[in-house]
Coordinates of C-alpha atoms (C1' of nucleotides) in Angstrom, one line a residue:
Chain W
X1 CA 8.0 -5.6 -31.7
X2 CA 11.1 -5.2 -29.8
X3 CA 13.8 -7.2 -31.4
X4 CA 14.5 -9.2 -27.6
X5 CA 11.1 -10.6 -27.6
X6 CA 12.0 -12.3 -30.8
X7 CA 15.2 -13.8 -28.7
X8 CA 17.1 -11.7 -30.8
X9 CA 19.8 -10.7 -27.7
X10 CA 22.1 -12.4 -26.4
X11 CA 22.8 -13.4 -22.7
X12 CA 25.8 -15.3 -21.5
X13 CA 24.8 -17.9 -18.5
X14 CA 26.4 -20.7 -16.3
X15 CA 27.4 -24.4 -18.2
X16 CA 24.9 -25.9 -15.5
X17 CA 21.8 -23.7 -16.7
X18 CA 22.4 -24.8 -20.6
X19 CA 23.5 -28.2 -19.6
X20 CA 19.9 -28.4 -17.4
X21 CA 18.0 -27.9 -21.4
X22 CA 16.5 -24.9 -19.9
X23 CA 16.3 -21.8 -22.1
X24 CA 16.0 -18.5 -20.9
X25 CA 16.2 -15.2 -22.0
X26 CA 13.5 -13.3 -24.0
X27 CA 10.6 -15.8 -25.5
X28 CA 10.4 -16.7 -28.7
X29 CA 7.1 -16.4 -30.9
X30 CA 7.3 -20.5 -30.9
X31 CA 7.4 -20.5 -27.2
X32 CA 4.6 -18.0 -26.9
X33 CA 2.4 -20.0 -29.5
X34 CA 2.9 -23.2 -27.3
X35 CA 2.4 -21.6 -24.0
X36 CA -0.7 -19.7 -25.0
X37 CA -2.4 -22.8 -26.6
X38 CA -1.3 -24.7 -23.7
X39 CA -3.2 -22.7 -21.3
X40 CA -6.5 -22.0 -23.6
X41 CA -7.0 -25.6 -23.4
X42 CA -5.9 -26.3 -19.7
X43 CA -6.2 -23.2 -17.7
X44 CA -3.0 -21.2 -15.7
X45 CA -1.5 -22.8 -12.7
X46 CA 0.9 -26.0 -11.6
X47 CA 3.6 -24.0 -13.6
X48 CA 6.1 -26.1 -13.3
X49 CA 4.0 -28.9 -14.8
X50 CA 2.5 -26.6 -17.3
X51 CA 5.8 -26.1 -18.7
X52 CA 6.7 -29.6 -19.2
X53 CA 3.7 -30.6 -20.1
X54 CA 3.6 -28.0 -23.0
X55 CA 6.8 -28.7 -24.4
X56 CA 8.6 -25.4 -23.2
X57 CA 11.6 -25.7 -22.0
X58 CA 11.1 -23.3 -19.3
X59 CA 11.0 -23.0 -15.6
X60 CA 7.2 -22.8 -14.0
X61 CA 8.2 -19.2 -13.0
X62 CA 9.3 -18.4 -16.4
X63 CA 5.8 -19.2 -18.1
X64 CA 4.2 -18.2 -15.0
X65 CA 5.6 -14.2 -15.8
X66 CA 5.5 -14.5 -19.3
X67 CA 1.8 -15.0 -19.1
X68 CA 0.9 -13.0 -16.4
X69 CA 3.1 -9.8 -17.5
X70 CA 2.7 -10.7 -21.4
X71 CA 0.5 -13.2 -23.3
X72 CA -2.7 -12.6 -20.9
X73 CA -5.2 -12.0 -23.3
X74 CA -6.7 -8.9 -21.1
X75 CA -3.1 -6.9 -20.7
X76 CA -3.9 -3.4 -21.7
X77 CA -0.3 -1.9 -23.7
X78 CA 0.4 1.3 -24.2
X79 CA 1.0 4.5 -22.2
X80 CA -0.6 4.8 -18.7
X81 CA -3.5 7.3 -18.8
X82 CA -3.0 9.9 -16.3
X83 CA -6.1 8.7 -14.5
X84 CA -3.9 5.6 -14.0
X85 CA -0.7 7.7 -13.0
X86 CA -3.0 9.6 -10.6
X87 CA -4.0 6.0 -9.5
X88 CA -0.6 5.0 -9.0
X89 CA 0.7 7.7 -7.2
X90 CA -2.4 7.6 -4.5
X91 CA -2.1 4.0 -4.0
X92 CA 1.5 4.1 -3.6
X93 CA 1.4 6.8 -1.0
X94 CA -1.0 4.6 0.8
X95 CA 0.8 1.0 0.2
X96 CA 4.2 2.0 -0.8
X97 CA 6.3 -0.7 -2.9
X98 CA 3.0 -3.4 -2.8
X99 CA 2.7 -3.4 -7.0
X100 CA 0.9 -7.0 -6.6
X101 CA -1.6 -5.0 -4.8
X102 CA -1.8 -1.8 -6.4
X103 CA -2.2 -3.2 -9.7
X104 CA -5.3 -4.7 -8.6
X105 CA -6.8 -1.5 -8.6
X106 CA -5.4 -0.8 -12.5
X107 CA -7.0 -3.6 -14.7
X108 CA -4.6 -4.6 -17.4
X109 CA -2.1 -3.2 -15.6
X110 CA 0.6 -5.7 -14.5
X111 CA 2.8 -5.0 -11.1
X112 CA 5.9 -5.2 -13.3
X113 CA 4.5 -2.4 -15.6
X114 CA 3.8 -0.6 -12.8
X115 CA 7.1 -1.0 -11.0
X116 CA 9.0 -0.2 -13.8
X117 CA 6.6 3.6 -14.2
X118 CA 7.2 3.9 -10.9
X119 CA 11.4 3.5 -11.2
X120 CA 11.6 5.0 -14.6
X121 CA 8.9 8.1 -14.1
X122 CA 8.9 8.9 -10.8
X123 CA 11.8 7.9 -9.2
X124 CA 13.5 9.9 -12.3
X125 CA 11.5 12.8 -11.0
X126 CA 12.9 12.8 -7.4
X127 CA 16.3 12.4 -8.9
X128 CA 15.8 15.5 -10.4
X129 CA 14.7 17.5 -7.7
X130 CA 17.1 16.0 -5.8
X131 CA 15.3 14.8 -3.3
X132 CA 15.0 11.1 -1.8
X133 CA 12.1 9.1 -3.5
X134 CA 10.9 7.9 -0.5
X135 CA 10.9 10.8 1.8
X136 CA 8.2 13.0 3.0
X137 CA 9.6 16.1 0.8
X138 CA 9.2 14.2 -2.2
X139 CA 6.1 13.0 -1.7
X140 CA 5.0 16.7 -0.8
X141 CA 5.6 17.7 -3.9
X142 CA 4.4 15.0 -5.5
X143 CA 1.1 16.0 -3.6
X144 CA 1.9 19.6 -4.5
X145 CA 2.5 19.3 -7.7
X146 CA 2.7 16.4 -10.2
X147 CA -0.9 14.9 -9.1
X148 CA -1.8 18.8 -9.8
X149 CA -0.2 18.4 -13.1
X150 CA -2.3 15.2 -13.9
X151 CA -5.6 16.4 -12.7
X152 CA -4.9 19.1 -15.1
X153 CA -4.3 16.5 -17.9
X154 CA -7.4 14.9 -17.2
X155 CA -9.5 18.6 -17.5
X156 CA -7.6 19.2 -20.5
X157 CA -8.4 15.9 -21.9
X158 CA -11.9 15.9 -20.7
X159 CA -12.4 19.8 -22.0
X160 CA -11.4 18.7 -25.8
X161 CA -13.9 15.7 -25.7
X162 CA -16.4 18.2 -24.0
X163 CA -15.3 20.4 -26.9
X164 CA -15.9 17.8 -29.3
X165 CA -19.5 16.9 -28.2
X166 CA -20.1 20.7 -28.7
X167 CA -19.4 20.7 -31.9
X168 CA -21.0 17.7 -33.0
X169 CA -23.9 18.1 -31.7
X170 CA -24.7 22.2 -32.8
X171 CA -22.9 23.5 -34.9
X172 CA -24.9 26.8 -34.1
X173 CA -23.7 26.9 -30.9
X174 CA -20.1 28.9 -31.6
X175 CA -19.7 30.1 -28.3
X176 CA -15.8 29.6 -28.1
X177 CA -14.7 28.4 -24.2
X178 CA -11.2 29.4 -23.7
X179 CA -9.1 26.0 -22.5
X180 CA -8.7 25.4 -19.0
X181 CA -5.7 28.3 -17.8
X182 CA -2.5 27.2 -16.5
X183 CA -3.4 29.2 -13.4
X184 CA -5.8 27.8 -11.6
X185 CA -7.2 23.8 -11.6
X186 CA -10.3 24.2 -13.6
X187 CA -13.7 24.6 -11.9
X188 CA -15.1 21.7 -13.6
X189 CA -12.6 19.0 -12.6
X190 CA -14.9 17.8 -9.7
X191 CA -17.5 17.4 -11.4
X192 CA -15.2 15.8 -13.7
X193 CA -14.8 13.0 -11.2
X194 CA -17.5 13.3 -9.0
X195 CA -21.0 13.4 -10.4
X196 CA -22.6 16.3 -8.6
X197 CA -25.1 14.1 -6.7
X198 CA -22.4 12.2 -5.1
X199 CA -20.3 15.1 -4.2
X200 CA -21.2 15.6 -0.9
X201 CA -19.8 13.0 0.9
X202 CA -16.9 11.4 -1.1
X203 CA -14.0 9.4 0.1
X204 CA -12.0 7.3 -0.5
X205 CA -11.3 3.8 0.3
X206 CA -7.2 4.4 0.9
X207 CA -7.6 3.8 4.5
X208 CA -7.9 0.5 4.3
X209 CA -5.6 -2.9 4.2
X210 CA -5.1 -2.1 8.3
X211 CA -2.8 -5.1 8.3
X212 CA -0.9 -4.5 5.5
X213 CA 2.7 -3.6 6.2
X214 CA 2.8 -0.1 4.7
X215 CA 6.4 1.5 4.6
X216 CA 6.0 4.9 2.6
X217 CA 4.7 7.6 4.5
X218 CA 1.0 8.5 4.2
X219 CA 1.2 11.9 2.4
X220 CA -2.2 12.6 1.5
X221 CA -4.0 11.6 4.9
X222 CA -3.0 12.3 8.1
X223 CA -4.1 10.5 11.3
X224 CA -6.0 13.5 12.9
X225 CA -9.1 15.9 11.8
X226 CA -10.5 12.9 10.1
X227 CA -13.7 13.5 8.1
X228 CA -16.8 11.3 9.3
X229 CA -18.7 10.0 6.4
X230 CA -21.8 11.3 5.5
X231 CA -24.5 8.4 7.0
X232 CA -26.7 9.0 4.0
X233 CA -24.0 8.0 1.3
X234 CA -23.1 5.1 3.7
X235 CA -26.3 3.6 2.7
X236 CA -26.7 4.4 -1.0
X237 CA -23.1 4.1 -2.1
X238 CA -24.3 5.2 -5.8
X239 CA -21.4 7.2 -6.5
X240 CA -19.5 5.0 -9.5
X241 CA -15.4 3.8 -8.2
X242 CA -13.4 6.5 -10.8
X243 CA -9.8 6.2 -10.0
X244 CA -10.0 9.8 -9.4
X245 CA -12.3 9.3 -6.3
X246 CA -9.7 9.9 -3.4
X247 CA -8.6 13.2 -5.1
X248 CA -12.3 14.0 -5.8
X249 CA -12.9 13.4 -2.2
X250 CA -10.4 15.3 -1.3
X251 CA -11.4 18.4 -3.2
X252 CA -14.5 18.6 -2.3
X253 CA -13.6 17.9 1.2
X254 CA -11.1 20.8 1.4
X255 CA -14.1 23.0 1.1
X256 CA -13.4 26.1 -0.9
X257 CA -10.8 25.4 -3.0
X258 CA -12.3 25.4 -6.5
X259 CA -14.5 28.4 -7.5
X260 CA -17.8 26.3 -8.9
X261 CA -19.9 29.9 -9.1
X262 CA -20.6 30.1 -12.9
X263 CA -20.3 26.7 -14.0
X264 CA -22.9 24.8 -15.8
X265 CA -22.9 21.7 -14.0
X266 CA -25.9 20.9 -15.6
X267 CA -25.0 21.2 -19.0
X268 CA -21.1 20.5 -19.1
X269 CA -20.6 19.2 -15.7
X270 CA -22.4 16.1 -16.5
X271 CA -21.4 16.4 -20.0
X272 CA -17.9 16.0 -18.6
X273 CA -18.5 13.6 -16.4
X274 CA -20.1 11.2 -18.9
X275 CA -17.6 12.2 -21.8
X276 CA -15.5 11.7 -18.9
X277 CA -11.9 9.9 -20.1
X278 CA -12.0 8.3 -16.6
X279 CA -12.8 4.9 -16.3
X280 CA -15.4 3.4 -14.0
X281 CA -13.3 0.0 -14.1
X282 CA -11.4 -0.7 -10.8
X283 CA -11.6 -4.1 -10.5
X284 CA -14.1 -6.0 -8.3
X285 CA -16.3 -4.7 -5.6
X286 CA -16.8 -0.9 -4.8
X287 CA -13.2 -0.1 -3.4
X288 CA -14.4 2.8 -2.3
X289 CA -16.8 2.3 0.2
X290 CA -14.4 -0.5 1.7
X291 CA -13.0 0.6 4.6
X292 CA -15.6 3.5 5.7
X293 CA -14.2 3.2 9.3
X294 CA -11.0 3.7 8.4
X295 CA -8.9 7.0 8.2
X296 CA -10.1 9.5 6.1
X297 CA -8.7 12.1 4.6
X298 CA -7.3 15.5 6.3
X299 CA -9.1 18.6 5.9
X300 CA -6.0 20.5 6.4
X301 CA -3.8 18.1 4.9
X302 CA -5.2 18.2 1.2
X303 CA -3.4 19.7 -1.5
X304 CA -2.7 23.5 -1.9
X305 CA -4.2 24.5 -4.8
X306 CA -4.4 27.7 -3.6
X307 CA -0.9 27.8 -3.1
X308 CA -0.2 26.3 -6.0
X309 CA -2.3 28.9 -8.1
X310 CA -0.9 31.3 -6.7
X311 CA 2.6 29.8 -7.9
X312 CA 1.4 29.7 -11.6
X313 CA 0.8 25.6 -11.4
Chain E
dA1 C1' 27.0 10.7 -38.7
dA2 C1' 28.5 8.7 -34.5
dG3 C1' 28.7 8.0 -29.9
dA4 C1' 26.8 8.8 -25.3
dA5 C1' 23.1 9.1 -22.4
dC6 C1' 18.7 8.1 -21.3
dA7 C1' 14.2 5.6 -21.4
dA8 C1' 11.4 1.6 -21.6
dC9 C1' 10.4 -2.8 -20.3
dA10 C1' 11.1 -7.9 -20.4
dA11 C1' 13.0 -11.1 -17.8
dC12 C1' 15.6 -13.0 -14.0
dC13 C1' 16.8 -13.5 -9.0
dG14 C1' 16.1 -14.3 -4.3
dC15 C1' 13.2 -14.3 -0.6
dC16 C1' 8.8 -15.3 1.6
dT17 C1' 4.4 -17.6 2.2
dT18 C1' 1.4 -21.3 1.7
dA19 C1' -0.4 -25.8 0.8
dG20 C1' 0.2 -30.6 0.9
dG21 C1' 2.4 -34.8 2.3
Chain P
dA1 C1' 5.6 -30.5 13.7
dC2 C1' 8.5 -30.7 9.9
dC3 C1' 9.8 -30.7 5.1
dT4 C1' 9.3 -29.6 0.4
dA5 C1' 7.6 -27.7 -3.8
dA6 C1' 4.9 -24.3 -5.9
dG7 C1' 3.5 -19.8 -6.3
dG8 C1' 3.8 -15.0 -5.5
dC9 C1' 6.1 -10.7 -4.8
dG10 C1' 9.5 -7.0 -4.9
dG11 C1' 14.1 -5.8 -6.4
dT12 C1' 17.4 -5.7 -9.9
dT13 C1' 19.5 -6.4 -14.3
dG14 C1' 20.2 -6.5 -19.3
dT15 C1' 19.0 -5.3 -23.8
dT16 C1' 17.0 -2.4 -27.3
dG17 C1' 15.1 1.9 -29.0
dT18 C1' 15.2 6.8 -28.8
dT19 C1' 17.0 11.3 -28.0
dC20 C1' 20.7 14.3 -27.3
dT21 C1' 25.2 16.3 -28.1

DNA sequence: AAGAACAACAACCGCCTTAGG
DNA sequence: ACCTAAGGCGGTTGTTGTTCT
């Protein structure tokens, strides 16, 4: 534990904030303890009284964030998976800077954790390419390249569970599968994400919110060739919500852009799928059938992984 | 080994929206 | 209709830990 959670650092503030009896600065385990019992027994909300009522010599806000981005029993800690990264980076193309909102779609995930990925991670990235976070060329390569990157991660990760199972279950079986190459993105990766039933008509729900006050460019839909869904999936929806789904769609969309001749759907497509490190836990309702008269995505605007193979990613 | 630079992230700030009086 | 307080959100800052030189 981080030494500032403990109230270990020190912060210098005005006369009128210490002569108010208000502490701030990082919470101590005492103040933790007393907010966390408060709320078991009460339940969130009316902050402001919370934190008088509990003793804490806090503002409302203050407990409010401290529980929301902290003590809430369901925060999930740790690295972000690069199904959530791949998350993150599709939503914010979509919503931009909305964190509130696209950590809906990450359960566990807080908006601040998110925020600071997003400033730390990515807008690192563009500094290093040299290229404004924001802008269009960033996002291309972004498209290009880093969601490339993390689909790859995800085969990789999927391929030495896959690998795993093998082994587990027949030990007979010795036939060695070279891992995925560096060249190309591995033939199984839709299947990784889309169960082969539901391939044919997958999308996503990205064009939705069509009041919310997007900033950031669209990179990975365009507003023309939009794709129609497919009537039939319309009405049986039984493809499970992965986080993956928008760049499934997209793939499979695309049309040729992943060779599937020669691989066993049957036996590690499905195997993938349901060893699958992707998890079918986005939150309530089935996001991606939300908006299915919204903008879909742009045959000629999905990602170029034929370019990209070609370029050794 | 020491200092600098960078990374991670908790916490605060200010603004906006909303609900209630 | 107006005012006010509370809650929510995005932006920013400050501190500590880690890695690099």
């Amino acid at each position: 534990m981080r030494a500032s959670m403990l109230g270990v650092t020190k912060r210098i503030y005005s006369s009128s904030e210490e002569e108010s009896g208000l502490r701030r600065g990082p919470w101590t385990l005492q103040e933790d303890t007393l907010l966390t019992r408060y709320i078991a027994r009460h339940g969130e909300g009316r902050w402001n009284m919370l934190a008088k009522c509990a003793g804490l010599k806090r503002t409302g806000k203050s407990c409010r964030l401290r529980w929301l981005n902290y003590l809430k029993p369901d925060i999930k800690r740790g690295n972000l998976t690069p199904q959530e990264q791949l998350l993150i980076l599709e939503l914010h193309s979509k919503w931009g800077n909305r964190w509130s909102k696209i950590a809906q779609h990450l359960p566990g995930r807080t908006d601040n954790e998110i925020k600071n990925y997003w400033r730390t991670k990515v807008q690192k990235e563009a500094r290093q390419l040299n290229i404004e976070a924001n802008s269009e060329k960033f996002l291309d390569a972004v498209r290009n390249f880093w969601i490339p990157r993390l689909l790859q991660k995800m085969e990789q990760a999927s391929y030495s569970s896959s690998l795993a199972t093998l082994d587990s279950q027949s030990q007979a079986d010795h036939g060695v599968r070279s891992p995925p190459s560096n060249s190309t993105v591995p033939s199984s990766l839709s299947t990784l994400l889309c169960p082969p039933e539901s391939q044919s008509a997958h999308y996503s729900n990205l064009g939705s919110e069509k009041s919310s006050s997007v900033t950031s460019p669209n990179v990975l839909s365009t507003n023309s060739n939009t794709i129609s869904p497919q009537p039939e999936t319309l009405e049986n929806p039984t493809c499970s919500p992965l986080p993956g789904d928008a760049i499934c769609s997209n793939l499979i969309l695309s049309g040729s852009c992943y060779d599937l001749d020669g691989f066993d759907q049957a036996s590690a497509g499905m195997g993938a799928y349901d060893n699958s490190p992707v998890e079918c836990q986005m939150g309530e309702g089935n996001w991606v059938f939300d908006s299915m008269e919204d903008t879909l995505w742009d045959m000629d605007d999905t990602w170029h992984f034929r370019d990209l193979s070609e370029t050794g990613i």
